[in-house]
C-alpha cells in the first residue's frame, strides 16, 4: 500500500470537513440491527476460556517434564 502524500492528505481533510459524514451517521435503526451492533464488543467469553485452557496445558506440560527428569 502506498503512502499518502501531503497533498492527498490535505485534499481528504478538506473533503471530510466539507461533507461532514458524522452528521449523517444514524447507526442501527431496526431492532435486529440494534441487537447486532450491541454485540460488537462481545467476545463470548472465549478469551478467558482459552487462557484457562492454555494455563492448564502449560501446567500439565510442566508436570510431565518434571516427571521425566525424575525418571
PDB file of N, CA and C in Angstrom:
ATOM      1  N   UNK A   1       0.845  -1.172   0.000  1.00  0.00           N
ATOM      2  CA  UNK A   1       0.000   0.000   0.000  1.00  0.00           C
ATOM      3  C   UNK A   1       0.891   1.236   0.000  1.00  0.00           C
ATOM      4  N   UNK A   2       0.538   2.188  -0.820  1.00  0.00           N
ATOM      5  CA  UNK A   2       1.391   3.373  -0.939  1.00  0.00           C
ATOM      6  C   UNK A   2       1.063   4.393   0.145  1.00  0.00           C
ATOM      7  N   UNK A   3       2.060   5.166   0.478  1.00  0.00           N
ATOM      8  CA  UNK A   3       1.890   6.225   1.472  1.00  0.00           C
ATOM      9  C   UNK A   3       1.110   7.388   0.858  1.00  0.00           C
ATOM     10  N   UNK A   4       0.332   8.055   1.679  1.00  0.00           N
ATOM     11  CA  UNK A   4      -0.392   9.234   1.210  1.00  0.00           C
ATOM     12  C   UNK A   4       0.561  10.421   1.188  1.00  0.00           C
ATOM     13  N   UNK A   5       0.465  11.202   0.136  1.00  0.00           N
ATOM     14  CA  UNK A   5       1.264  12.424   0.052  1.00  0.00           C
ATOM     15  C   UNK A   5       0.583  13.491   0.902  1.00  0.00           C
ATOM     16  N   UNK A   6       1.306  14.540   1.223  1.00  0.00           N
ATOM     17  CA  UNK A   6       0.719  15.646   1.976  1.00  0.00           C
ATOM     18  C   UNK A   6      -0.437  16.275   1.206  1.00  0.00           C
ATOM     19  N   UNK A   7      -0.305  16.360  -0.124  1.00  0.00           N
ATOM     20  CA  UNK A   7      -1.382  16.927  -0.939  1.00  0.00           C
ATOM     21  C   UNK A   7      -2.638  16.065  -0.848  1.00  0.00           C
ATOM     22  N   UNK A   8      -2.458  14.750  -0.897  1.00  0.00           N
ATOM     23  CA  UNK A   8      -3.608  13.846  -0.815  1.00  0.00           C
ATOM     24  C   UNK A   8      -4.256  13.928   0.566  1.00  0.00           C
ATOM     25  N   UNK A   9      -3.436  14.007   1.606  1.00  0.00           N
ATOM     26  CA  UNK A   9      -3.971  14.156   2.958  1.00  0.00           C
ATOM     27  C   UNK A   9      -4.789  15.440   3.085  1.00  0.00           C
ATOM     28  N   UNK A  10      -4.247  16.518   2.564  1.00  0.00           N
ATOM     29  CA  UNK A  10      -4.938  17.801   2.648  1.00  0.00           C
ATOM     30  C   UNK A  10      -6.245  17.762   1.874  1.00  0.00           C
ATOM     31  N   UNK A  11      -6.255  17.161   0.691  1.00  0.00           N
ATOM     32  CA  UNK A  11      -7.477  17.056  -0.102  1.00  0.00           C
ATOM     33  C   UNK A  11      -8.522  16.219   0.649  1.00  0.00           C
ATOM     34  N   UNK A  12      -8.101  15.128   1.259  1.00  0.00           N
ATOM     35  CA  UNK A  12      -9.020  14.276   2.023  1.00  0.00           C
ATOM     36  C   UNK A  12      -9.554  15.029   3.240  1.00  0.00           C
ATOM     37  N   UNK A  13      -8.680  15.751   3.913  1.00  0.00           N
ATOM     38  CA  UNK A  13      -9.079  16.551   5.080  1.00  0.00           C
ATOM     39  C   UNK A  13     -10.158  17.560   4.683  1.00  0.00           C
ATOM     40  N   UNK A  14      -9.927  18.267   3.581  1.00  0.00           N
ATOM     41  CA  UNK A  14     -10.891  19.268   3.122  1.00  0.00           C
ATOM     42  C   UNK A  14     -12.216  18.628   2.729  1.00  0.00           C
ATOM     43  N   UNK A  15     -12.166  17.482   2.072  1.00  0.00           N
ATOM     44  CA  UNK A  15     -13.381  16.776   1.676  1.00  0.00           C
ATOM     45  C   UNK A  15     -14.194  16.366   2.907  1.00  0.00           C
ATOM     46  N   UNK A  16     -13.523  15.814   3.893  1.00  0.00           N
ATOM     47  CA  UNK A  16     -14.218  15.369   5.108  1.00  0.00           C
ATOM     48  C   UNK A  16     -14.831  16.558   5.840  1.00  0.00           C
ATOM     49  N   UNK A  17     -14.104  17.664   5.914  1.00  0.00           N
ATOM     50  CA  UNK A  17     -14.633  18.855   6.578  1.00  0.00           C
ATOM     51  C   UNK A  17     -15.849  19.393   5.828  1.00  0.00           C
ATOM     52  N   UNK A  18     -15.811  19.336   4.497  1.00  0.00           N
ATOM     53  CA  UNK A  18     -16.911  19.842   3.683  1.00  0.00           C
ATOM     54  C   UNK A  18     -18.138  18.923   3.756  1.00  0.00           C
ATOM     55  N   UNK A  19     -17.942  17.608   3.690  1.00  0.00           N
ATOM     56  CA  UNK A  19     -19.058  16.663   3.656  1.00  0.00           C
ATOM     57  C   UNK A  19     -19.630  16.393   5.048  1.00  0.00           C
ATOM     58  N   UNK A  20     -18.781  16.397   6.075  1.00  0.00           N
ATOM     59  CA  UNK A  20     -19.171  16.138   7.474  1.00  0.00           C
ATOM     60  C   UNK A  20     -19.953  14.829   7.599  1.00  0.00           C
ATOM     61  N   UNK A  21     -19.338  13.704   7.298  1.00  0.00           N
ATOM     62  CA  UNK A  21     -20.061  12.428   7.313  1.00  0.00           C
ATOM     63  C   UNK A  21     -20.615  12.061   8.685  1.00  0.00           C
ATOM     64  N   UNK A  22     -20.038  12.583   9.764  1.00  0.00           N
ATOM     65  CA  UNK A  22     -20.524  12.257  11.100  1.00  0.00           C
ATOM     66  C   UNK A  22     -21.927  12.814  11.346  1.00  0.00           C
ATOM     67  N   UNK A  23     -22.333  13.837  10.594  1.00  0.00           N
ATOM     68  CA  UNK A  23     -23.674  14.382  10.762  1.00  0.00           C
ATOM     69  C   UNK A  23     -24.739  13.489  10.135  1.00  0.00           C
ATOM     70  N   UNK A  24     -24.345  12.646   9.199  1.00  0.00           N
ATOM     71  CA  UNK A  24     -25.280  11.769   8.509  1.00  0.00           C
ATOM     72  C   UNK A  24     -25.286  10.358   9.086  1.00  0.00           C
ATOM     73  N   UNK A  25     -24.446  10.105  10.057  1.00  0.00           N
ATOM     74  CA  UNK A  25     -24.362   8.785  10.659  1.00  0.00           C
ATOM     75  C   UNK A  25     -25.548   8.587  11.589  1.00  0.00           C
ATOM     76  N   UNK A  26     -26.318   7.534  11.349  1.00  0.00           N
ATOM     77  CA  UNK A  26     -27.515   7.311  12.159  1.00  0.00           C
ATOM     78  C   UNK A  26     -27.405   6.077  13.033  1.00  0.00           C
ATOM     79  N   UNK A  27     -26.539   5.181  12.705  1.00  0.00           N
ATOM     80  CA  UNK A  27     -26.453   3.937  13.454  1.00  0.00           C
ATOM     81  C   UNK A  27     -27.582   2.999  13.072  1.00  0.00           C
ATOM     82  N   UNK A  28     -27.718   1.954  13.842  1.00  0.00           N
ATOM     83  CA  UNK A  28     -28.735   0.951  13.564  1.00  0.00           C
ATOM     84  C   UNK A  28     -30.125   1.523  13.845  1.00  0.00           C
ATOM     85  N   UNK A  29     -31.093   1.166  12.989  1.00  0.00           N
ATOM     86  CA  UNK A  29     -32.457   1.655  13.163  1.00  0.00           C
ATOM     87  C   UNK A  29     -33.422   0.530  13.528  1.00  0.00           C
ATOM     88  N   UNK A  30     -33.215  -0.650  12.972  1.00  0.00           N
ATOM     89  CA  UNK A  30     -34.135  -1.758  13.234  1.00  0.00           C
ATOM     90  C   UNK A  30     -33.734  -2.467  14.523  1.00  0.00           C
ATOM     91  N   UNK A  31     -34.673  -3.151  15.161  1.00  0.00           N
ATOM     92  CA  UNK A  31     -34.320  -3.921  16.362  1.00  0.00           C
ATOM     93  C   UNK A  31     -33.237  -4.969  16.080  1.00  0.00           C
ATOM     94  N   UNK A  32     -33.298  -5.585  14.887  1.00  0.00           N
ATOM     95  CA  UNK A  32     -32.281  -6.576  14.535  1.00  0.00           C
ATOM     96  C   UNK A  32     -30.903  -5.930  14.421  1.00  0.00           C
ATOM     97  N   UNK A  33     -30.859  -4.782  13.756  1.00  0.00           N
ATOM     98  CA  UNK A  33     -29.594  -4.069  13.608  1.00  0.00           C
ATOM     99  C   UNK A  33     -29.044  -3.604  14.939  1.00  0.00           C
ATOM    100  N   UNK A  34     -29.938  -3.156  15.819  1.00  0.00           N
ATOM    101  CA  UNK A  34     -29.508  -2.718  17.149  1.00  0.00           C
ATOM    102  C   UNK A  34     -28.958  -3.888  17.952  1.00  0.00           C
ATOM    103  N   UNK A  35     -29.604  -5.044  17.818  1.00  0.00           N
ATOM    104  CA  UNK A  35     -29.121  -6.233  18.531  1.00  0.00           C
ATOM    105  C   UNK A  35     -27.740  -6.631  18.033  1.00  0.00           C
ATOM    106  N   UNK A  36     -27.532  -6.548  16.735  1.00  0.00           N
ATOM    107  CA  UNK A  36     -26.231  -6.906  16.159  1.00  0.00           C
ATOM    108  C   UNK A  36     -25.162  -5.919  16.618  1.00  0.00           C
ATOM    109  N   UNK A  37     -25.464  -4.623  16.551  1.00  0.00           N
ATOM    110  CA  UNK A  37     -24.455  -3.630  16.935  1.00  0.00           C
ATOM    111  C   UNK A  37     -24.179  -3.669  18.433  1.00  0.00           C
ATOM    112  N   UNK A  38     -25.153  -4.098  19.225  1.00  0.00           N
ATOM    113  CA  UNK A  38     -24.939  -4.205  20.666  1.00  0.00           C
ATOM    114  C   UNK A  38     -23.917  -5.288  20.994  1.00  0.00           C
ATOM    115  N   UNK A  39     -23.722  -6.223  20.080  1.00  0.00           N
ATOM    116  CA  UNK A  39     -22.794  -7.326  20.310  1.00  0.00           C
ATOM    117  C   UNK A  39     -21.388  -7.019  19.773  1.00  0.00           C
ATOM    118  N   UNK A  40     -21.143  -5.827  19.276  1.00  0.00           N
ATOM    119  CA  UNK A  40     -19.860  -5.506  18.644  1.00  0.00           C
ATOM    120  C   UNK A  40     -18.658  -5.789  19.536  1.00  0.00           C
ATOM    121  N   UNK A  41     -18.729  -5.451  20.798  1.00  0.00           N
ATOM    122  CA  UNK A  41     -17.573  -5.624  21.683  1.00  0.00           C
ATOM    123  C   UNK A  41     -17.586  -6.970  22.402  1.00  0.00           C
ATOM    124  N   UNK A  42     -18.624  -7.764  22.213  1.00  0.00           N
ATOM    125  CA  UNK A  42     -18.761  -9.027  22.939  1.00  0.00           C
ATOM    126  C   UNK A  42     -17.765 -10.055  22.418  1.00  0.00           C
ATOM    127  N   UNK A  43     -17.046 -10.659  23.309  1.00  0.00           N
ATOM    128  CA  UNK A  43     -16.043 -11.653  22.928  1.00  0.00           C
ATOM    129  C   UNK A  43     -16.541 -13.072  23.182  1.00  0.00           C
ATOM    130  N   UNK A  44     -17.708 -13.195  23.800  1.00  0.00           N
ATOM    131  CA  UNK A  44     -18.297 -14.501  24.014  1.00  0.00           C
ATOM    132  C   UNK A  44     -17.639 -15.310  25.109  1.00  0.00           C
ATOM    133  N   UNK A  45     -16.789 -14.698  25.896  1.00  0.00           N
ATOM    134  CA  UNK A  45     -16.138 -15.426  26.957  1.00  0.00           C
ATOM    135  C   UNK A  45     -15.059 -16.378  26.472  1.00  0.00           C
ATOM    136  N   UNK A  46     -14.820 -16.415  25.190  1.00  0.00           N
ATOM    137  CA  UNK A  46     -13.837 -17.349  24.637  1.00  0.00           C
ATOM    138  C   UNK A  46     -12.414 -17.006  25.053  1.00  0.00           C
ATOM    139  N   UNK A  47     -12.138 -15.749  25.172  1.00  0.00           N
ATOM    140  CA  UNK A  47     -10.782 -15.339  25.524  1.00  0.00           C
ATOM    141  C   UNK A  47     -10.392 -15.887  26.899  1.00  0.00           C
ATOM    142  N   UNK A  48     -11.287 -15.752  27.864  1.00  0.00           N
ATOM    143  CA  UNK A  48     -10.997 -16.258  29.208  1.00  0.00           C
ATOM    144  C   UNK A  48     -10.888 -17.782  29.206  1.00  0.00           C
ATOM    145  N   UNK A  49     -11.769 -18.433  28.453  1.00  0.00           N
ATOM    146  CA  UNK A  49     -11.721 -19.894  28.378  1.00  0.00           C
ATOM    147  C   UNK A  49     -10.414 -20.359  27.738  1.00  0.00           C
ATOM    148  N   UNK A  50      -9.978 -19.675  26.690  1.00  0.00           N
ATOM    149  CA  UNK A  50      -8.709 -20.026  26.046  1.00  0.00           C
ATOM    150  C   UNK A  50      -7.531 -19.839  26.999  1.00  0.00           C
ATOM    151  N   UNK A  51      -7.547 -18.750  27.759  1.00  0.00           N
ATOM    152  CA  UNK A  51      -6.477 -18.520  28.738  1.00  0.00           C
ATOM    153  C   UNK A  51      -6.424 -19.652  29.756  1.00  0.00           C
ATOM    154  N   UNK A  52      -7.601 -20.065  30.229  1.00  0.00           N
ATOM    155  CA  UNK A  52      -7.668 -21.132  31.218  1.00  0.00           C
ATOM    156  C   UNK A  52      -7.126 -22.438  30.641  1.00  0.00           C
ATOM    157  N   UNK A  53      -7.522 -22.752  29.403  1.00  0.00           N
ATOM    158  CA  UNK A  53      -7.052 -23.985  28.768  1.00  0.00           C
ATOM    159  C   UNK A  53      -5.546 -23.963  28.526  1.00  0.00           C
ATOM    160  N   UNK A  54      -5.034 -22.821  28.099  1.00  0.00           N
ATOM    161  CA  UNK A  54      -3.591 -22.699  27.868  1.00  0.00           C
ATOM    162  C   UNK A  54      -2.837 -22.868  29.176  1.00  0.00           C
ATOM    163  N   UNK A  55      -3.343 -22.254  30.241  1.00  0.00           N
ATOM    164  CA  UNK A  55      -2.687 -22.388  31.545  1.00  0.00           C
ATOM    165  C   UNK A  55      -2.709 -23.847  31.997  1.00  0.00           C
ATOM    166  N   UNK A  56      -3.843 -24.515  31.843  1.00  0.00           N
ATOM    167  CA  UNK A  56      -3.937 -25.923  32.224  1.00  0.00           C
ATOM    168  C   UNK A  56      -2.948 -26.773  31.441  1.00  0.00           C
ATOM    169  N   UNK A  57      -2.880 -26.547  30.126  1.00  0.00           N
ATOM    170  CA  UNK A  57      -1.972 -27.357  29.311  1.00  0.00           C
ATOM    171  C   UNK A  57      -0.516 -27.060  29.662  1.00  0.00           C
ATOM    172  N   UNK A  58      -0.209 -25.802  29.960  1.00  0.00           N
ATOM    173  CA  UNK A  58       1.164 -25.463  30.361  1.00  0.00           C
ATOM    174  C   UNK A  58       1.523 -26.127  31.687  1.00  0.00           C
ATOM    175  N   UNK A  59       0.557 -26.118  32.618  1.00  0.00           N
ATOM    176  CA  UNK A  59       0.796 -26.774  33.907  1.00  0.00           C
ATOM    177  C   UNK A  59       1.027 -28.281  33.713  1.00  0.00           C
ATOM    178  N   UNK A  60       0.225 -28.892  32.846  1.00  0.00           N
ATOM    179  CA  UNK A  60       0.383 -30.327  32.585  1.00  0.00           C
ATOM    180  C   UNK A  60       1.737 -30.621  31.957  1.00  0.00           C
ATOM    181  N   UNK A  61       2.150 -29.788  31.005  1.00  0.00           N
ATOM    182  CA  UNK A  61       3.452 -29.986  30.369  1.00  0.00           C
ATOM    183  C   UNK A  61       4.585 -29.847  31.383  1.00  0.00           C
ATOM    184  N   UNK A  62       4.445 -28.872  32.272  1.00  0.00           N
ATOM    185  CA  UNK A  62       5.457 -28.671  33.304  1.00  0.00           C
ATOM    186  C   UNK A  62       5.562 -29.905  34.203  1.00  0.00           C
ATOM    187  N   UNK A  63       4.397 -30.449  34.604  1.00  0.00           N
ATOM    188  CA  UNK A  63       4.389 -31.660  35.429  1.00  0.00           C
ATOM    189  C   UNK A  63       5.020 -32.835  34.697  1.00  0.00           C
ATOM    190  N   UNK A  64       4.712 -32.963  33.407  1.00  0.00           N
ATOM    191  CA  UNK A  64       5.289 -34.071  32.624  1.00  0.00           C
ATOM    192  C   UNK A  64       6.804 -33.925  32.515  1.00  0.00           C
ATOM    193  N   UNK A  65       7.285 -32.716  32.281  1.00  0.00           N
ATOM    194  CA  UNK A  65       8.738 -32.501  32.178  1.00  0.00           C
ATOM    195  C   UNK A  65       9.437 -32.868  33.492  1.00  0.00           C
ATOM    196  N   UNK A  66       8.821 -32.447  34.599  1.00  0.00           N
ATOM    197  CA  UNK A  66       9.395 -32.747  35.914  1.00  0.00           C
ATOM    198  C   UNK A  66       9.384 -34.246  36.164  1.00  0.00           C
ATOM    199  N   UNK A  67       8.328 -34.928  35.751  1.00  0.00           N
ATOM    200  CA  UNK A  67       8.235 -36.395  35.939  1.00  0.00           C
ATOM    201  C   UNK A  67       9.310 -37.098  35.101  1.00  0.00           C
ATOM    202  N   UNK A  68       9.538 -36.611  33.895  1.00  0.00           N
ATOM    203  CA  UNK A  68      10.567 -37.207  33.032  1.00  0.00           C
ATOM    204  C   UNK A  68      11.959 -37.015  33.645  1.00  0.00           C
ATOM    205  N   UNK A  69      12.197 -35.850  34.215  1.00  0.00           N
ATOM    206  CA  UNK A  69      13.507 -35.584  34.835  1.00  0.00           C
ATOM    207  C   UNK A  69      13.752 -36.530  36.019  1.00  0.00           C
ATOM    208  N   UNK A  70      12.672 -36.870  36.731  1.00  0.00           N
ATOM    209  CA  UNK A  70      12.812 -37.762  37.876  1.00  0.00           C
ATOM    210  C   UNK A  70      13.118 -39.210  37.461  1.00  0.00           C
ATOM    211  N   UNK A  71      12.766 -39.564  36.235  1.00  0.00           N
ATOM    212  CA  UNK A  71      12.945 -40.968  35.797  1.00  0.00           C
ATOM    213  C   UNK A  71      14.353 -41.216  35.369  1.00  0.00           C
TER     214      UNK A  71
END
